[in-house]
Amino acid sequence: MQKVYLLSTGGTLEKVYSEQSGSVQNLDSRIGRYLRVLRLPDLVVDASSLMNKDSLEMTDEDRRRVLDAVR
């Protein structure tokens, strides 16, 4: 069995269109729901959500946080 570590930071996969505001927003993490519908019999995915930001909104501190998590 293989194991994959997935770090989610938000971005395109997490965005949702809000009809109320007419904009695309990162409201909550959706990656867990996406992974549950996949059939991956020989793979374990260990998913962690670090933040919920678009990459254009990430700061240097956010990037350091990602680096620390990878290490």
PDB file of C-alpha atoms in Angstrom:
ATOM      1  CA  MET A   1       0.000   0.000   0.000  1.00  0.00           C
ATOM      2  CA  GLN A   2       1.281   3.456  -0.900  1.00  0.00           C
ATOM      3  CA  LYS A   3       0.771   6.616   1.112  1.00  0.00           C
ATOM      4  CA  VAL A   4       0.525  10.171  -0.224  1.00  0.00           C
ATOM      5  CA  TYR A   5       0.711  13.266   1.951  1.00  0.00           C
ATOM      6  CA  LEU A   6      -1.401  16.101   0.578  1.00  0.00           C
ATOM      7  CA  LEU A   7      -1.122  19.663   1.881  1.00  0.00           C
ATOM      8  CA  SER A   8      -3.985  21.902   0.891  1.00  0.00           C
ATOM      9  CA  THR A   9      -3.647  25.672   0.879  1.00  0.00           C
ATOM     10  CA  GLY A  10      -6.951  26.549  -0.791  1.00  0.00           C
ATOM     11  CA  GLY A  11      -6.801  27.927  -4.294  1.00  0.00           C
ATOM     12  CA  THR A  12      -8.626  26.770  -7.385  1.00  0.00           C
ATOM     13  CA  LEU A  13      -9.743  23.370  -6.081  1.00  0.00           C
ATOM     14  CA  GLU A  14     -11.311  24.942  -3.012  1.00  0.00           C
ATOM     15  CA  LYS A  15     -13.081  27.910  -4.635  1.00  0.00           C
ATOM     16  CA  VAL A  16     -16.848  28.211  -4.717  1.00  0.00           C
ATOM     17  CA  TYR A  17     -18.980  30.663  -6.658  1.00  0.00           C
ATOM     18  CA  SER A  18     -21.142  32.753  -4.325  1.00  0.00           C
ATOM     19  CA  GLU A  19     -24.397  33.783  -5.965  1.00  0.00           C
ATOM     20  CA  GLN A  20     -25.059  36.292  -3.188  1.00  0.00           C
ATOM     21  CA  SER A  21     -21.885  38.295  -3.743  1.00  0.00           C
ATOM     22  CA  GLY A  22     -21.309  37.355  -7.392  1.00  0.00           C
ATOM     23  CA  SER A  23     -17.719  36.374  -6.653  1.00  0.00           C
ATOM     24  CA  VAL A  24     -15.549  33.314  -6.260  1.00  0.00           C
ATOM     25  CA  GLN A  25     -14.475  32.654  -2.674  1.00  0.00           C
ATOM     26  CA  ASN A  26     -12.509  30.181  -0.605  1.00  0.00           C
ATOM     27  CA  LEU A  27     -14.973  29.483   2.200  1.00  0.00           C
ATOM     28  CA  ASP A  28     -14.017  26.067   3.537  1.00  0.00           C
ATOM     29  CA  SER A  29     -11.902  23.081   2.625  1.00  0.00           C
ATOM     30  CA  ARG A  30     -13.493  20.722   0.124  1.00  0.00           C
ATOM     31  CA  ILE A  31     -10.543  18.443  -0.579  1.00  0.00           C
ATOM     32  CA  GLY A  32     -11.759  15.792   1.885  1.00  0.00           C
ATOM     33  CA  ARG A  33     -15.045  15.466   0.010  1.00  0.00           C
ATOM     34  CA  TYR A  34     -13.230  15.138  -3.301  1.00  0.00           C
ATOM     35  CA  LEU A  35     -10.952  12.420  -1.971  1.00  0.00           C
ATOM     36  CA  ARG A  36     -13.835  10.389  -0.514  1.00  0.00           C
ATOM     37  CA  VAL A  37     -15.412   9.842  -3.953  1.00  0.00           C
ATOM     38  CA  LEU A  38     -12.199   8.540  -5.543  1.00  0.00           C
ATOM     39  CA  ARG A  39     -11.561   4.815  -5.734  1.00  0.00           C
ATOM     40  CA  LEU A  40      -7.961   4.397  -4.651  1.00  0.00           C
ATOM     41  CA  PRO A  41      -7.752   0.835  -3.310  1.00  0.00           C
ATOM     42  CA  ASP A  42      -3.946   0.717  -2.992  1.00  0.00           C
ATOM     43  CA  LEU A  43      -3.436   4.277  -1.818  1.00  0.00           C
ATOM     44  CA  VAL A  44      -3.863   6.044   1.498  1.00  0.00           C
ATOM     45  CA  VAL A  45      -4.115   9.826   1.287  1.00  0.00           C
ATOM     46  CA  ASP A  46      -3.185  11.782   4.411  1.00  0.00           C
ATOM     47  CA  ALA A  47      -4.671  15.229   3.719  1.00  0.00           C
ATOM     48  CA  SER A  48      -4.003  18.326   5.820  1.00  0.00           C
ATOM     49  CA  SER A  49      -5.423  21.782   5.262  1.00  0.00           C
ATOM     50  CA  LEU A  50      -2.913  24.494   6.169  1.00  0.00           C
ATOM     51  CA  MET A  51      -4.971  27.495   5.119  1.00  0.00           C
ATOM     52  CA  ASN A  52      -7.682  28.431   2.671  1.00  0.00           C
ATOM     53  CA  LYS A  53      -6.137  31.077   0.435  1.00  0.00           C
ATOM     54  CA  ASP A  54      -5.665  31.666  -3.237  1.00  0.00           C
ATOM     55  CA  SER A  55      -1.984  31.622  -4.195  1.00  0.00           C
ATOM     56  CA  LEU A  56      -2.249  35.275  -5.268  1.00  0.00           C
ATOM     57  CA  GLU A  57      -3.173  36.157  -1.672  1.00  0.00           C
ATOM     58  CA  MET A  58      -0.400  34.165   0.023  1.00  0.00           C
ATOM     59  CA  THR A  59       2.179  36.066   2.034  1.00  0.00           C
ATOM     60  CA  ASP A  60       5.797  35.201   2.767  1.00  0.00           C
ATOM     61  CA  GLU A  61       4.639  33.954   6.171  1.00  0.00           C
ATOM     62  CA  ASP A  62       2.140  31.629   4.452  1.00  0.00           C
ATOM     63  CA  ARG A  63       4.935  30.269   2.249  1.00  0.00           C
ATOM     64  CA  ARG A  64       7.105  29.664   5.310  1.00  0.00           C
ATOM     65  CA  ARG A  65       4.213  27.782   6.881  1.00  0.00           C
ATOM     66  CA  VAL A  66       3.981  25.531   3.805  1.00  0.00           C
ATOM     67  CA  LEU A  67       7.734  24.944   3.871  1.00  0.00           C
ATOM     68  CA  ASP A  68       7.643  24.059   7.570  1.00  0.00           C
ATOM     69  CA  ALA A  69       4.829  21.581   6.951  1.00  0.00           C
ATOM     70  CA  VAL A  70       6.737  19.921   4.117  1.00  0.00           C
ATOM     71  CA  ARG A  71       9.864  19.602   6.222  1.00  0.00           C
TER      72      ARG A  71
END
